Amino acid sequence: YKSLDPNDFKFVPQGKQSHLYEIELKPDPEDFPEYYTPISDQKNILKKYNDAYKRSKVATGEEKAKLEKALDVINPRLSIENQYHHHKTRKNKKEWFPATVVSESLSTLGIPGHKYLDATSRGNRPSKNFNYVVYPTDEADMIKITNPPQSLLD
């Protein structure tokens, strides 16, 4: 597993040649919730949440603890964006969850990452293309890069 180097992404003026490569995600793009849409409005993502809830009722040990923690952190009425800015109030105290806890919780629920509209798709544009964020995982083949720049191979 190797992180992408930010130096591989450079602004290339129009008319100049750039190094293009493809990134293939192992999960189906439909498994990535839209960043600004509540989980409850995304049927396939809400199903993952509900399936995790059902699994938590029969799970034991570490799996049960992980599922219960994830279900406590994630609020299905909120978008992914708002999961990162949300807090829970317990005993009159606000509790904030760090971004890493939110991402780990979403991953525990079976959500591999999220997607958001790219810059050319925002607003009233007819075509919709997405950028994808993949949460940390132990799966070595989650991302496949075709024709990578040399710096990714080093």
Coordinates of C-alpha atoms in Angstrom, one line a residue:
Y1 CA 0.0 0.0 0.0
K2 CA 1.5 3.3 -1.1
S3 CA 0.0 6.7 -0.8
L4 CA -0.3 8.9 -3.9
D5 CA 2.4 11.6 -3.9
P6 CA 0.9 15.1 -4.2
N7 CA 3.8 16.0 -6.5
D8 CA 2.4 13.7 -9.1
F9 CA -0.5 16.0 -9.5
K10 CA 0.6 19.2 -11.3
F11 CA -1.3 22.0 -13.1
V12 CA -0.6 21.5 -16.8
P13 CA -1.5 24.5 -19.0
Q14 CA -4.0 23.8 -21.8
G15 CA -2.2 22.5 -24.9
K16 CA 0.7 21.0 -23.0
Q17 CA 1.0 17.2 -22.6
S18 CA 0.4 15.7 -19.2
H19 CA 0.9 12.2 -17.7
L20 CA -2.5 10.6 -17.6
Y21 CA -3.3 7.4 -15.7
E22 CA -6.4 5.6 -14.6
I23 CA -7.4 4.5 -11.2
E24 CA -9.8 1.6 -10.8
L25 CA -11.7 1.2 -7.6
K26 CA -12.5 -2.4 -6.5
P27 CA -15.9 -1.5 -4.9
D28 CA -18.8 -0.5 -7.1
P29 CA -19.0 3.3 -7.5
E30 CA -22.6 3.0 -6.1
D31 CA -21.1 1.8 -2.8
F32 CA -19.7 5.3 -2.3
P33 CA -22.3 7.7 -0.8
E34 CA -22.6 11.2 -2.2
Y35 CA -20.9 13.7 0.2
Y36 CA -23.7 16.2 0.5
T37 CA -26.7 13.9 0.5
P38 CA -28.1 12.4 3.8
I39 CA -27.4 8.7 4.2
S40 CA -31.1 8.1 4.7
D41 CA -31.8 9.5 1.2
Q42 CA -29.3 7.0 -0.4
K43 CA -31.1 3.6 -0.4
N44 CA -28.0 1.4 -1.0
I45 CA -26.0 3.2 1.7
L46 CA -28.9 3.2 4.2
K47 CA -29.1 -0.6 3.6
K48 CA -25.5 -1.0 4.6
Y49 CA -26.2 1.0 7.8
N50 CA -29.3 -1.2 8.6
D51 CA -27.4 -4.4 7.8
A52 CA -24.7 -3.3 10.2
Y53 CA -27.3 -2.6 12.8
K54 CA -28.7 -6.2 12.3
R55 CA -25.2 -7.7 12.5
S56 CA -24.6 -5.8 15.8
K57 CA -27.5 -7.6 17.4
V58 CA -26.0 -11.1 16.8
A59 CA -22.3 -10.2 16.8
T60 CA -20.1 -11.0 19.8
G61 CA -16.8 -9.8 21.2
E62 CA -14.6 -7.3 19.2
E63 CA -16.9 -7.3 16.1
K64 CA -19.9 -6.3 18.3
A65 CA -17.9 -3.6 20.0
K66 CA -16.7 -2.2 16.6
L67 CA -20.2 -2.2 15.1
E68 CA -21.8 -0.6 18.2
K69 CA -19.2 2.1 18.2
A70 CA -19.7 2.8 14.5
L71 CA -23.5 2.9 14.9
D72 CA -23.1 5.3 17.8
V73 CA -20.9 7.7 15.8
I74 CA -22.8 7.7 12.4
N75 CA -26.2 9.4 12.2
P76 CA -28.1 8.2 9.1
R77 CA -30.1 11.5 8.9
L78 CA -26.9 13.4 8.1
S79 CA -24.8 13.7 5.0
I80 CA -21.2 12.5 5.0
E81 CA -20.2 16.1 5.1
N82 CA -22.2 16.7 8.3
Q83 CA -20.9 13.5 9.9
Y84 CA -17.5 15.2 10.1
H85 CA -19.0 18.4 11.7
H86 CA -21.6 16.8 13.9
H87 CA -21.5 16.3 17.7
K88 CA -23.5 14.3 20.1
T89 CA -24.7 15.8 23.4
R90 CA -24.5 13.5 26.3
K91 CA -25.2 14.5 29.9
N92 CA -25.2 18.2 28.7
K93 CA -21.7 17.8 27.3
K94 CA -20.9 18.1 23.5
E95 CA -18.9 15.2 22.2
W96 CA -17.0 15.7 18.9
F97 CA -15.7 12.8 16.9
P98 CA -12.4 13.3 15.1
A99 CA -12.5 12.8 11.3
T100 CA -10.5 9.5 11.7
V101 CA -13.2 8.1 13.9
V102 CA -15.9 9.0 11.5
S103 CA -14.0 7.5 8.5
E104 CA -13.3 4.3 10.5
S105 CA -16.9 4.1 11.6
L106 CA -18.2 4.4 8.0
S107 CA -15.7 1.8 6.9
T108 CA -16.8 -0.6 9.7
L109 CA -20.4 -0.2 8.4
G110 CA -19.2 -1.4 5.0
I111 CA -18.9 2.0 3.3
P112 CA -15.5 2.1 1.5
G113 CA -15.4 5.9 1.0
H114 CA -17.5 8.7 -0.4
K115 CA -17.8 10.7 -3.6
Y116 CA -18.4 14.3 -4.4
L117 CA -19.0 16.2 -7.6
D118 CA -15.9 17.3 -9.4
A119 CA -15.4 21.0 -10.2
T120 CA -16.8 20.7 -13.7
S121 CA -20.0 19.0 -12.6
R122 CA -21.1 21.4 -9.9
G123 CA -24.0 23.8 -10.4
N124 CA -26.5 23.3 -13.2
R125 CA -24.1 21.4 -15.5
P126 CA -25.6 18.5 -17.4
S127 CA -22.8 15.9 -16.9
K128 CA -22.0 14.6 -13.5
N129 CA -18.6 13.3 -12.7
F130 CA -17.3 12.4 -9.3
N131 CA -14.1 12.5 -7.3
Y132 CA -13.7 9.6 -4.9
V133 CA -12.3 9.4 -1.4
V134 CA -11.3 5.9 -0.2
Y135 CA -11.1 5.3 3.5
P136 CA -8.0 3.5 4.9
T137 CA -8.2 -0.2 4.5
D138 CA -6.1 -3.3 4.8
E139 CA -7.3 -4.5 1.4
A140 CA -4.2 -4.4 -0.9
D141 CA -6.3 -4.5 -4.1
M142 CA -8.8 -1.8 -3.3
I143 CA -7.2 0.6 -5.9
K144 CA -5.6 -0.5 -9.2
I145 CA -3.5 2.1 -11.0
T146 CA -2.9 1.7 -14.7
N147 CA 0.1 3.4 -16.3
P148 CA 1.3 5.1 -13.1
P149 CA 4.0 7.7 -13.0
Q150 CA 7.4 6.4 -12.1
S151 CA 7.3 8.1 -8.7
L152 CA 4.4 5.8 -7.6
L153 CA 6.5 2.8 -8.5
D154 CA 9.6 3.9 -6.5

